[in-house]
PDB file of C-alpha atoms in Angstrom:
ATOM      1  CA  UNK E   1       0.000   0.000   0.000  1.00 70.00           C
ATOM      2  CA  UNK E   2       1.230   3.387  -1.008  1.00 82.00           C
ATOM      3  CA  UNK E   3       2.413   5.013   2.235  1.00 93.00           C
ATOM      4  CA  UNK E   4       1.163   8.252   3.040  1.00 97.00           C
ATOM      5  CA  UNK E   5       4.256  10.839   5.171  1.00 98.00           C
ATOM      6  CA  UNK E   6       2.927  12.826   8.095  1.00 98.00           C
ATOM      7  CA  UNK E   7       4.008  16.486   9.469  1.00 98.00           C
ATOM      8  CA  UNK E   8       3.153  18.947  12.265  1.00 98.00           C
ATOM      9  CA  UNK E   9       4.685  22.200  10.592  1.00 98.00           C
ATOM     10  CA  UNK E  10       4.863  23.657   7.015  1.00 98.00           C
ATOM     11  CA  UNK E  11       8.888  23.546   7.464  1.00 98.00           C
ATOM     12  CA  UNK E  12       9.315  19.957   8.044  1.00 98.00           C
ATOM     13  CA  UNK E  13       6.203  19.220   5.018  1.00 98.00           C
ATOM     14  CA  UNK E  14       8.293  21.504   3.249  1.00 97.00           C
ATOM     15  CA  UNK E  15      11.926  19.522   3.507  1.00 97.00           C
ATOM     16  CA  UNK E  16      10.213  16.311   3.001  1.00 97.00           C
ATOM     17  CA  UNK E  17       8.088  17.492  -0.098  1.00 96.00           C
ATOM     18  CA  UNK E  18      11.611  19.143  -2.079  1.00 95.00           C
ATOM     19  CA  UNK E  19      13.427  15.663  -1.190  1.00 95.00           C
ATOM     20  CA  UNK E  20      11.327  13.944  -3.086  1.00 93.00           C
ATOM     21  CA  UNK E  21      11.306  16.421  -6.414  1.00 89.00           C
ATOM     22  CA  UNK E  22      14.686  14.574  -8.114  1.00 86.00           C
ATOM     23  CA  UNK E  23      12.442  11.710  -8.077  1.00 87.00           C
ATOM     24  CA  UNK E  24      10.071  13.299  -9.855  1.00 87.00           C
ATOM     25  CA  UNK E  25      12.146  14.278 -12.045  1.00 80.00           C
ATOM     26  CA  UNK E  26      13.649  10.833 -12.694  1.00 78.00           C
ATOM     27  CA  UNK E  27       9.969   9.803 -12.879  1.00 74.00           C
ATOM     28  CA  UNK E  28       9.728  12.671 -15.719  1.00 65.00           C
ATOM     29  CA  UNK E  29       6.471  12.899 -17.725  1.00 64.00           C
ATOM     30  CA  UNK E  30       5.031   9.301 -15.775  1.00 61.00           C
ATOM     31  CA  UNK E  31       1.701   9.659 -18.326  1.00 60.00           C
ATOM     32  CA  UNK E  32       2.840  10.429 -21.386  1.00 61.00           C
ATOM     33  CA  UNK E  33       0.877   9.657 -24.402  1.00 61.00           C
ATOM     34  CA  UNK E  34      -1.946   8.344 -25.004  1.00 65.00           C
ATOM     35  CA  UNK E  35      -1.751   9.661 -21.293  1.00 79.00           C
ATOM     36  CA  UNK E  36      -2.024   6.167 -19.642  1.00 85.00           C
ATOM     37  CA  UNK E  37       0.112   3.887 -17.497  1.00 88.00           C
ATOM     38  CA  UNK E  38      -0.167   0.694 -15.688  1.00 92.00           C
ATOM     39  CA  UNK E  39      -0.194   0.323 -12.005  1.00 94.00           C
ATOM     40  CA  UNK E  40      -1.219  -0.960  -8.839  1.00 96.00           C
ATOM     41  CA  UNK E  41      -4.511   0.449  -7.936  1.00 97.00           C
ATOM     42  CA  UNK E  42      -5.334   0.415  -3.795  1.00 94.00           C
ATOM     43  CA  UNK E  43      -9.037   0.490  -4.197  1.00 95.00           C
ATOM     44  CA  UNK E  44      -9.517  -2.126  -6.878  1.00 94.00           C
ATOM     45  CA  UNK E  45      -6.604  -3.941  -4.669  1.00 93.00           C
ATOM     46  CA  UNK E  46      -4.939  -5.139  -8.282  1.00 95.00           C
ATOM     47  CA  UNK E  47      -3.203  -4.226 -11.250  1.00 97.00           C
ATOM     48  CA  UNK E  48      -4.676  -2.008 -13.479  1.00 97.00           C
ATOM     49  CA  UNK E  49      -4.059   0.953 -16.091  1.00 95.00           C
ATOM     50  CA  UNK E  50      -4.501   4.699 -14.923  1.00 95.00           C
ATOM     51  CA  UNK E  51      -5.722   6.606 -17.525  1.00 92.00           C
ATOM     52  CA  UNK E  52      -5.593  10.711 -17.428  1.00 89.00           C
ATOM     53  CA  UNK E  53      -8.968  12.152 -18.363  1.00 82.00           C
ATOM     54  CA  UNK E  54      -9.749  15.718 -19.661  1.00 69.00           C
ATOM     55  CA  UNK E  55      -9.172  17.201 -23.230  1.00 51.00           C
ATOM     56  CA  UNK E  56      -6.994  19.940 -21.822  1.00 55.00           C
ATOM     57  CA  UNK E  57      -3.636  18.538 -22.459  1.00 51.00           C
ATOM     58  CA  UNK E  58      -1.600  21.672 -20.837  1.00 55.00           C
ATOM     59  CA  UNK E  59      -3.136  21.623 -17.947  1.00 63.00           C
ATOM     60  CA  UNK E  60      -3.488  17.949 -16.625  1.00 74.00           C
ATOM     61  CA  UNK E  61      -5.447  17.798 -13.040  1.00 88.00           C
ATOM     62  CA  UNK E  62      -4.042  14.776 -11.966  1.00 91.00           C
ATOM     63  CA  UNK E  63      -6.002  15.127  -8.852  1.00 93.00           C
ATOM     64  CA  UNK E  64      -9.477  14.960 -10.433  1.00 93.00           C
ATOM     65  CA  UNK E  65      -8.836  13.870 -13.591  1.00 92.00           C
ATOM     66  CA  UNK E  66      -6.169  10.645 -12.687  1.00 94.00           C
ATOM     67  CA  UNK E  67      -8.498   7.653 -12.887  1.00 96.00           C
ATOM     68  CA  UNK E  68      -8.489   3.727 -12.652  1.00 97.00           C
ATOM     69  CA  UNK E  69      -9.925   2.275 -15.765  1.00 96.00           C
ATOM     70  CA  UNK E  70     -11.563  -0.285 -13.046  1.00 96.00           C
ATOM     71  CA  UNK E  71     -13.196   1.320 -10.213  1.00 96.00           C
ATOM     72  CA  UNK E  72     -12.928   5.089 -11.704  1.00 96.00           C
ATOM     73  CA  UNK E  73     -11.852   6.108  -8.588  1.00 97.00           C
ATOM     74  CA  UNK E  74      -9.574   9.660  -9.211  1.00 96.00           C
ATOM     75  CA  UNK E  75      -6.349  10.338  -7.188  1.00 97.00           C
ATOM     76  CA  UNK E  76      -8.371  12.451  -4.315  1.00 97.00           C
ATOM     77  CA  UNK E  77     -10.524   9.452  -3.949  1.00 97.00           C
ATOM     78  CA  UNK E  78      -8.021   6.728  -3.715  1.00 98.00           C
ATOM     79  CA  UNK E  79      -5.566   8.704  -1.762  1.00 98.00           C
ATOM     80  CA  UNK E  80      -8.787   8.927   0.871  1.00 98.00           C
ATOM     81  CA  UNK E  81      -9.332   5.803   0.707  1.00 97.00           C
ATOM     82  CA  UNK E  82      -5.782   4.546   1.631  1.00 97.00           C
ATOM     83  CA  UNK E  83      -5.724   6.699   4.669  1.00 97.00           C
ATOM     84  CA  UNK E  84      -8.736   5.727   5.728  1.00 97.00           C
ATOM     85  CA  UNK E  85      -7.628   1.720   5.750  1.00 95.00           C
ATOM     86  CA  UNK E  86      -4.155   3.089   7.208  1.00 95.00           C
ATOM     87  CA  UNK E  87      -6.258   5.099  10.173  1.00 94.00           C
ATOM     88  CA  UNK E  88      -8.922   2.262  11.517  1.00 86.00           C
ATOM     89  CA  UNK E  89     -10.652   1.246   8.715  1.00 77.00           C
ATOM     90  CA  UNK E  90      -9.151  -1.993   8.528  1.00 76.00           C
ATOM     91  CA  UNK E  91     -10.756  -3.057  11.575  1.00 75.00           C
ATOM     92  CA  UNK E  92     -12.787  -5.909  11.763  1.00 73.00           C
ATOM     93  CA  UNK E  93     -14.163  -6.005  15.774  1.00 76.00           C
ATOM     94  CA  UNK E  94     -17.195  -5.489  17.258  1.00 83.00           C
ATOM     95  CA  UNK E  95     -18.653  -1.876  17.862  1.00 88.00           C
ATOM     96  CA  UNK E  96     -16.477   0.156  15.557  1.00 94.00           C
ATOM     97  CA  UNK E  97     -18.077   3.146  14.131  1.00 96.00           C
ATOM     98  CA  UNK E  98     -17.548   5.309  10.863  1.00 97.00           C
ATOM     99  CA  UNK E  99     -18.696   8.048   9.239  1.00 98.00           C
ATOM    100  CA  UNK E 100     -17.664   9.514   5.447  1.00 98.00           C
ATOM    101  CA  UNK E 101     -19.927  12.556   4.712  1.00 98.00           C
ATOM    102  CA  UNK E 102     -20.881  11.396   1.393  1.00 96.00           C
ATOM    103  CA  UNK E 103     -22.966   8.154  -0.184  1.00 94.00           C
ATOM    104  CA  UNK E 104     -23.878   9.088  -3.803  1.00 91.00           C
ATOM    105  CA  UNK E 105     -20.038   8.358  -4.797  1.00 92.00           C
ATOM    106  CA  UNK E 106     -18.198   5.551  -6.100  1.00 94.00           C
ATOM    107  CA  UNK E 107     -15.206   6.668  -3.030  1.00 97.00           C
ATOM    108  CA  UNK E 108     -18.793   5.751  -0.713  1.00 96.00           C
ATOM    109  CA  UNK E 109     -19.002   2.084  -2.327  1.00 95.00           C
ATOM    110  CA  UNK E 110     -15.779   1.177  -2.494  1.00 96.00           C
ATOM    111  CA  UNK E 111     -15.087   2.629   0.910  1.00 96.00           C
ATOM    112  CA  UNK E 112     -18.534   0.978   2.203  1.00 95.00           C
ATOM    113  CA  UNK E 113     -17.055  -2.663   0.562  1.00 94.00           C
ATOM    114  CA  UNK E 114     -13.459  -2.575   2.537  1.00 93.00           C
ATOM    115  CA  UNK E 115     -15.410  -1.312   6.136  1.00 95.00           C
ATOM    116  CA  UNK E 116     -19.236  -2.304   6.279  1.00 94.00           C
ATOM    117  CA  UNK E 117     -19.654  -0.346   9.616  1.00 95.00           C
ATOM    118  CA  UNK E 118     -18.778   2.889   7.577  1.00 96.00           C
ATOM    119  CA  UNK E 119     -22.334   5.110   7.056  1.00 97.00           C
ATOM    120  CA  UNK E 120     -22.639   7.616   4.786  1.00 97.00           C
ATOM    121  CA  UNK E 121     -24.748  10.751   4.351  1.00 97.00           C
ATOM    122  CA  UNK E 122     -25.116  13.826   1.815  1.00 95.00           C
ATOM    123  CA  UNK E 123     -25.543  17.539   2.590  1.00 94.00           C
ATOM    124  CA  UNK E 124     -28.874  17.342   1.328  1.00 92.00           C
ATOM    125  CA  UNK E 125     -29.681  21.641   2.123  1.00 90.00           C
ATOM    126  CA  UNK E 126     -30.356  23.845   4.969  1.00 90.00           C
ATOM    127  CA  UNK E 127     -34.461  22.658   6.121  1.00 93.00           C
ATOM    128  CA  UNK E 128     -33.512  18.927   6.519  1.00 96.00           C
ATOM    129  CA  UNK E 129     -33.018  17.186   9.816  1.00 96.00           C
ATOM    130  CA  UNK E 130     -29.411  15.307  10.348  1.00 97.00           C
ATOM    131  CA  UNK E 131     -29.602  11.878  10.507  1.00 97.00           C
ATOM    132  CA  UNK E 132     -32.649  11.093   8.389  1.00 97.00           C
ATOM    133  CA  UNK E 133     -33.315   9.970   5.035  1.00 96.00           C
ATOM    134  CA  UNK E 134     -34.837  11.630   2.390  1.00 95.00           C
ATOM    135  CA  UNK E 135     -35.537  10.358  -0.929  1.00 91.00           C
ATOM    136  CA  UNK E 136     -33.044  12.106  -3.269  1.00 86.00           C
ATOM    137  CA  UNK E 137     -31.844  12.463  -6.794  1.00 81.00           C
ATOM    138  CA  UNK E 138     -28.728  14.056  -8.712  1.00 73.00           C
ATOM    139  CA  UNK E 139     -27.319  13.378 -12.110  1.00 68.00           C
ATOM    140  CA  UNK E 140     -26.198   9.635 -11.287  1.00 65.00           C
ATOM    141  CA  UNK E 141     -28.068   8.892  -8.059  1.00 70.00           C
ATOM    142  CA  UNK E 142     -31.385   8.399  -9.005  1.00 76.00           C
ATOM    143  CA  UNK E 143     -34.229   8.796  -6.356  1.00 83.00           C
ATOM    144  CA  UNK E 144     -32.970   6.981  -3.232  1.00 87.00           C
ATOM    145  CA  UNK E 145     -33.569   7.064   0.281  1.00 91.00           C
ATOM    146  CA  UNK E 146     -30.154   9.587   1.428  1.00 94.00           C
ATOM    147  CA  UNK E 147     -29.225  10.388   5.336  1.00 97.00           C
ATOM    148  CA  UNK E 148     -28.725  13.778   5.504  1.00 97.00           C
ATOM    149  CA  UNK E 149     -25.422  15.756   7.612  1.00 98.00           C
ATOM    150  CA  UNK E 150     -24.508  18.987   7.977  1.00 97.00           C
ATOM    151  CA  UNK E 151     -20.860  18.541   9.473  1.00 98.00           C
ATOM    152  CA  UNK E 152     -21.817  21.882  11.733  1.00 98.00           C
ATOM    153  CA  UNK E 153     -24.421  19.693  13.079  1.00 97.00           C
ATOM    154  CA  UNK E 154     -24.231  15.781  13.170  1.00 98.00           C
ATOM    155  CA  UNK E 155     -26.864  13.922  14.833  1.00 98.00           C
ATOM    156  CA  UNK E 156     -23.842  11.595  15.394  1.00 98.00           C
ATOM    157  CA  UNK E 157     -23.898  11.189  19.770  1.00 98.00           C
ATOM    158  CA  UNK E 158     -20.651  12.341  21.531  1.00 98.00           C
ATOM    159  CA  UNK E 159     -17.767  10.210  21.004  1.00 98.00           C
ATOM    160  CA  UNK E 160     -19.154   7.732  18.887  1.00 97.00           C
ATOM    161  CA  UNK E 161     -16.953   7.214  16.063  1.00 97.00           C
ATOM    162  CA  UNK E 162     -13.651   6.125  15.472  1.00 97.00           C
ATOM    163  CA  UNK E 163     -13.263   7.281  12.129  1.00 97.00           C
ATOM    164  CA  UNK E 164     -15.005  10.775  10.276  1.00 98.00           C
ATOM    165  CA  UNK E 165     -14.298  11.384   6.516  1.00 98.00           C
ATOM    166  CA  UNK E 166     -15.226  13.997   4.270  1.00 98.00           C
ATOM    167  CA  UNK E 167     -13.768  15.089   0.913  1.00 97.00           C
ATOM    168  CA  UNK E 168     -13.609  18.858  -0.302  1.00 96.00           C
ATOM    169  CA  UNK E 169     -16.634  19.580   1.965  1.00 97.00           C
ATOM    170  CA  UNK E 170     -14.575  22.048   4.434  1.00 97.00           C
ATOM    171  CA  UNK E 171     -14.196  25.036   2.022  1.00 97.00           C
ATOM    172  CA  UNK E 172     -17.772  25.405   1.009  1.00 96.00           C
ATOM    173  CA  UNK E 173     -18.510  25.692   4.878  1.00 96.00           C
ATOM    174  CA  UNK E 174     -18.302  29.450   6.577  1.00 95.00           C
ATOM    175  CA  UNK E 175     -17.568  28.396   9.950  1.00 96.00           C
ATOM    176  CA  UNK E 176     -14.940  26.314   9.781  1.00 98.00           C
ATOM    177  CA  UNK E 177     -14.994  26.465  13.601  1.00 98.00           C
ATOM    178  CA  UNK E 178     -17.885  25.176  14.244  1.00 98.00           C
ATOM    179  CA  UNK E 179     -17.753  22.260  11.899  1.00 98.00           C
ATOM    180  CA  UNK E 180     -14.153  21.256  13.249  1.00 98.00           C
ATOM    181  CA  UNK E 181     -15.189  21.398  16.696  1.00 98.00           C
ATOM    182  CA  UNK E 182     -18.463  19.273  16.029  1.00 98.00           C
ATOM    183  CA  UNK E 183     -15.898  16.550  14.044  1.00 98.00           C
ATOM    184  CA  UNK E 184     -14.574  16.558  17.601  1.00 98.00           C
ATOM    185  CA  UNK E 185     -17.248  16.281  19.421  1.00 98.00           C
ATOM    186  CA  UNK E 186     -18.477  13.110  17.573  1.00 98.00           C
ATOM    187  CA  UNK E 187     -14.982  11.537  17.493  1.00 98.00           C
ATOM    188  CA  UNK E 188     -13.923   8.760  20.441  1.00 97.00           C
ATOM    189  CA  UNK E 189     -10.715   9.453  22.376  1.00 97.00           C
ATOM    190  CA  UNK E 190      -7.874   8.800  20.192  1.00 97.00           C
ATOM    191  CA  UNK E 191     -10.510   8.356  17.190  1.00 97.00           C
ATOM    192  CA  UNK E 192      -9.357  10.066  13.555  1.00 98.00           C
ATOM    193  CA  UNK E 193     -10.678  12.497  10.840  1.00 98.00           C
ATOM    194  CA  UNK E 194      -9.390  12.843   7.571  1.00 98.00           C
ATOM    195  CA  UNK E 195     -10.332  15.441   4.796  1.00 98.00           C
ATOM    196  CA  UNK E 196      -9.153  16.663   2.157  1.00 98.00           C
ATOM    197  CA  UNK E 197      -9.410  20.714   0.843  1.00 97.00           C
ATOM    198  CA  UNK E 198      -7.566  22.587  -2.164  1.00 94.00           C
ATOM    199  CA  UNK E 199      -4.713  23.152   0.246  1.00 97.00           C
ATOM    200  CA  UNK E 200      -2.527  26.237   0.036  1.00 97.00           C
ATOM    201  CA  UNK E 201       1.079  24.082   0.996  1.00 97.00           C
ATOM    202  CA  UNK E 202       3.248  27.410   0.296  1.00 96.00           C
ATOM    203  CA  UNK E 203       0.860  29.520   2.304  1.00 97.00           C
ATOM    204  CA  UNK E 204       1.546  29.761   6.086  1.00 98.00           C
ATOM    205  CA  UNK E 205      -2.291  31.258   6.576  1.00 98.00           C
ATOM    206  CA  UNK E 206      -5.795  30.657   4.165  1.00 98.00           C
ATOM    207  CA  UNK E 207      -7.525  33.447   2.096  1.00 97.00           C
ATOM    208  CA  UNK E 208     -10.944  34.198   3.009  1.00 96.00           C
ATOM    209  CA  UNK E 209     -13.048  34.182  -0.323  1.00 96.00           C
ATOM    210  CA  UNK E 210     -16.388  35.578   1.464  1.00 95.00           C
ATOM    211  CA  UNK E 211     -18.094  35.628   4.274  1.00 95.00           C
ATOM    212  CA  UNK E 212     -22.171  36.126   5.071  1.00 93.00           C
ATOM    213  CA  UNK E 213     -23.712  39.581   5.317  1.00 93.00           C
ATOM    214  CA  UNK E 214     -26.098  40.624   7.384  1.00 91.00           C
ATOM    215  CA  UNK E 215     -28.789  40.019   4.591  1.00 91.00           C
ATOM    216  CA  UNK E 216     -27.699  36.015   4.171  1.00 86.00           C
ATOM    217  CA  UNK E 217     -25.988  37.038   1.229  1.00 93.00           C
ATOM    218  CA  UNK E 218     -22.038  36.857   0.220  1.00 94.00           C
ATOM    219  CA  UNK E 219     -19.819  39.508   0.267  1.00 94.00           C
ATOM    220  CA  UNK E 220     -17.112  38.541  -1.657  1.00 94.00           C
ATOM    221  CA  UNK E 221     -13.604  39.440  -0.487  1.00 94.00           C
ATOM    222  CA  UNK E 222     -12.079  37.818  -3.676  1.00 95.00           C
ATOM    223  CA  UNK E 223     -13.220  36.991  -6.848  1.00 94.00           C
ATOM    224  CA  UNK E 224     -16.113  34.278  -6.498  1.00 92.00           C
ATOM    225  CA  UNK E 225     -14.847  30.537  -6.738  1.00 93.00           C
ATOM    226  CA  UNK E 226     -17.209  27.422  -7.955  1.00 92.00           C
ATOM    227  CA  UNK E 227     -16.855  23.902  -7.390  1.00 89.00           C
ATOM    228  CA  UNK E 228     -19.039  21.049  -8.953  1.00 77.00           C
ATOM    229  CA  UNK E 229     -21.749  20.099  -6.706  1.00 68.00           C
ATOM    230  CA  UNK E 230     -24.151  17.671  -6.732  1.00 56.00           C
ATOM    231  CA  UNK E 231     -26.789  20.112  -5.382  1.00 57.00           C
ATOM    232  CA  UNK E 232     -26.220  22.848  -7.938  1.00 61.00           C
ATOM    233  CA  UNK E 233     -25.352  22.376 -11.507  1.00 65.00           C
ATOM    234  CA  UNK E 234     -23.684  26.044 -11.031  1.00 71.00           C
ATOM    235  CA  UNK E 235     -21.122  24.831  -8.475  1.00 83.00           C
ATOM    236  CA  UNK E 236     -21.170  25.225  -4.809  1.00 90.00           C
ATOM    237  CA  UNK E 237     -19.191  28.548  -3.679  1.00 93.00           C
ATOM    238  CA  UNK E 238     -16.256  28.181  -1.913  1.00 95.00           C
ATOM    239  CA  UNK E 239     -15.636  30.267   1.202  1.00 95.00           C
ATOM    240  CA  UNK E 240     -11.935  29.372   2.156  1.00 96.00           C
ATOM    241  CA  UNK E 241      -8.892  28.500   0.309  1.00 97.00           C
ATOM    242  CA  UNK E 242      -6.715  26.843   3.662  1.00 98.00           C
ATOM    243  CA  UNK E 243      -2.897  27.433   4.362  1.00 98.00           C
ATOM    244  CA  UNK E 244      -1.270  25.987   6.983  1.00 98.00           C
ATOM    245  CA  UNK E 245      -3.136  27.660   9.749  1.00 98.00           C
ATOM    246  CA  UNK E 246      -5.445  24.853   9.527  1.00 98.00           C
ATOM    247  CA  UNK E 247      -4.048  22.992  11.448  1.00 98.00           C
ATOM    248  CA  UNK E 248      -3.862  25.581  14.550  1.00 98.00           C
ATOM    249  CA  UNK E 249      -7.698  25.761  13.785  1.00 98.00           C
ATOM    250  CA  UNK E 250      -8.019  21.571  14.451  1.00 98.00           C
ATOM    251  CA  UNK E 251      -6.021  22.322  17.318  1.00 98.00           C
ATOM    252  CA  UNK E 252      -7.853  24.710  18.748  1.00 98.00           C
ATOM    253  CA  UNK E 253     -11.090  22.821  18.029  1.00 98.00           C
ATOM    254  CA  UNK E 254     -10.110  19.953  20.446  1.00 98.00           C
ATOM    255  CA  UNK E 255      -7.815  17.336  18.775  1.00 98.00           C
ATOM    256  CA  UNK E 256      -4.856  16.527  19.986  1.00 98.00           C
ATOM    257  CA  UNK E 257      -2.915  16.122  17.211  1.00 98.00           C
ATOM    258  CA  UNK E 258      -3.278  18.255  13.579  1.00 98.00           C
ATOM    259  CA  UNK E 259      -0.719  16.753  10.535  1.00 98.00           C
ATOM    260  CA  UNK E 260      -0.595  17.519   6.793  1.00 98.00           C
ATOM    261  CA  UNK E 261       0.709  14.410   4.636  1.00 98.00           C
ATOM    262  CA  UNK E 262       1.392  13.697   0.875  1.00 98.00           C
ATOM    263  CA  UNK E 263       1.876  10.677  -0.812  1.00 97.00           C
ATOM    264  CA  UNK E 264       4.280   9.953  -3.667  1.00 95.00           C
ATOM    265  CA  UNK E 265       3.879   6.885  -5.664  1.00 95.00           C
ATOM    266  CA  UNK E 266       3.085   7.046  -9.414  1.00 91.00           C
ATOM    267  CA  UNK E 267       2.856   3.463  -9.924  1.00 92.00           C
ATOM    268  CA  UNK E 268      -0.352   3.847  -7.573  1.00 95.00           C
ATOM    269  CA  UNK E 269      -0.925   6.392  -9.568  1.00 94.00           C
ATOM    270  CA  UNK E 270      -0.377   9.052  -6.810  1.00 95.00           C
ATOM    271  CA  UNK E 271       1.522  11.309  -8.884  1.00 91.00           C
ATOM    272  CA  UNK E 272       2.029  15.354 -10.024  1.00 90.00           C
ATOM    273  CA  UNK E 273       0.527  17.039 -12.898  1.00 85.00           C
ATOM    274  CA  UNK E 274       3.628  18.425 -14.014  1.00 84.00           C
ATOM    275  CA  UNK E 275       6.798  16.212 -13.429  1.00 81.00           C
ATOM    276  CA  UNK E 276       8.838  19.311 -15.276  1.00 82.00           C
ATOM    277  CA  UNK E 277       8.725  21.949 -13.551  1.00 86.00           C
ATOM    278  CA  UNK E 278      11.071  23.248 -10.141  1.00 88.00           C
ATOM    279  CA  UNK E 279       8.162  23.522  -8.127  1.00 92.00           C
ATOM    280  CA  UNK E 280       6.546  20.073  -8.427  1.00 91.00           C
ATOM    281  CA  UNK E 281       6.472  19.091  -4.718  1.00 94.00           C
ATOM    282  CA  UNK E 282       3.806  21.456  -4.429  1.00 95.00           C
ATOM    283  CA  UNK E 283       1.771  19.647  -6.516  1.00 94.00           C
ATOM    284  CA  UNK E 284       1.988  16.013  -4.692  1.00 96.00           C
ATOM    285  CA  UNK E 285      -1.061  14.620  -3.783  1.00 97.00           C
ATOM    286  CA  UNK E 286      -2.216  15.716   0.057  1.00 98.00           C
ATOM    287  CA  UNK E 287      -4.588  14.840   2.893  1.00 98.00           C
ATOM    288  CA  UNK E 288      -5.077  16.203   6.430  1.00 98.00           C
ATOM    289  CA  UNK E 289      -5.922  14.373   9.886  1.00 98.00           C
ATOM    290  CA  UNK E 290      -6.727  15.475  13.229  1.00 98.00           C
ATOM    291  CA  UNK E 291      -6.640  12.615  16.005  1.00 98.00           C
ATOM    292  CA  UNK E 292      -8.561  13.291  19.091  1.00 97.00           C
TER     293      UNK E 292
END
């Protein structure tokens, strides 16, 4: 299993992150053409080919667009999903408890196959009750019954997981606060969440996009960012674009430990999208993970 390196501080990410750019180099273009490679794909637990997706061919978003021609899992998903099997969720006894804030995803099945006391949810809007079901519908979930979460709310009890996921869910949230310190609250002693956020690794403190006015509508501090959204074929807005001081803001929401990590291994197909240039260590794959 590809083995994902964990840090405290930005310096000692940093020193680990430029070590490993002469192997990237050596590595050089990994794709190439007809942008494609074989690998070893943790998810599908088997050999496979990793195929780049995307017509774009000078900008290759290896994160999103890096897929295995078997499960279709991207990079974000499968570097998840290996931290969540190297953090608990390869634990088979009684009474342990898991939570990934999504279901409508193929990261949800495959996740849901490996750890069958995983539960998932959606963010399903505002006037729906945590921890029920609604029957719900997007573009490739059609009409099911879906538990809703807000992760600034969980009906999850105190201390009752081990384990709490949730993918790019953090920077469409205002108060990051409040969400971190309910992922707390829900979390056992010594229990683990991992996320993952477009994360800033050269910027000791995030950027504030917008914020709420008194109105409910956004004042925009910078110009307005969109991600793709189930709930919104317009995108979902995105509120925060994190640096480092993330991890003073787990902290300070009651973990006892806050770490950045990246993972390196392109025949996993955990790899950068541009092998050439100087700066490539900025573009290795990365996850975060508070520990209660």
């Amino acid at each position: 299993m590809a083995t994902i390196r964990w840090f405290e501080t930005q310096a000692a990410w940093t020193e680990a992150a430029k070590s490993v750019q002469a192997d990237v180099a050596q590595e050089g273009e990994w794709l190439g053409e007809p942008r494609s490679r074989e690998g070893y794909c943790i998810a599908c637990g088997g050999q496979t080919t990793f195929r780049l997706a995307g017509s774009d061919l000078s900008r290759a978003n290896v994160r999103e667009n890096l897929c295995c021609i078997r499960c279709r899992l991207n990079t974000r998903q499968r570097l998840m999903l290996s931290a969540m099997l190297a953090n608990g969720g390869d634990q088979r006894q009684p009474g342990v408890q898991g939570a990934l804030l999504e279901k409508t995803t193929r990261l949800y099945a495959r996740s849901r196959a490996r750890m069958p006391w995983l539960r998932g949810s959606e963010y399903l809007g505002d006037d729906r009750q945590p921890g029920r079901s609604y029957w719900w519908s997007t573009r490739w979930w059609r009409w099911r019954r879906t538990r809703h979460e807000s992760i600034t709310s969980l009906s999850y009890g105190n201390a009752s997981l081990d384990l709490l996921a949730h993918s790019d869910v953090l920077e469409h949230v205002y108060d990051t606060a409040a969400a971190l310190r309910e992922s707390a609250r829900v979390l056992k002693p010594g229990g683990v969440m991992l996320f993952t956020v477009p994360f800033l690794v050269d910027h000791p403190t995030s950027i504030l996009r917008g914020r709420p006015d008194s109105s409910g509508q956004i004042e925009h501090l910078q110009p307005p960012e969109y991600h793709g959204d189930g709930l919104s074929r317009s995108g979902i807005y995105t509120f925060d674009n994190f640096g480092w001081d993330i991890l003073e803001q787990i902290r300070n929401a009651g973990f006892s430990r806050a770490e950045a990590g990246f993972c390196y291994a392109p025949r996993e197909g955990f790899h950068v999208d541009d092998a050439s240039s100087a700066e490539s260590w900025k573009m290795l794959p990365n996850i975060l993970r508070g520990i209660r």
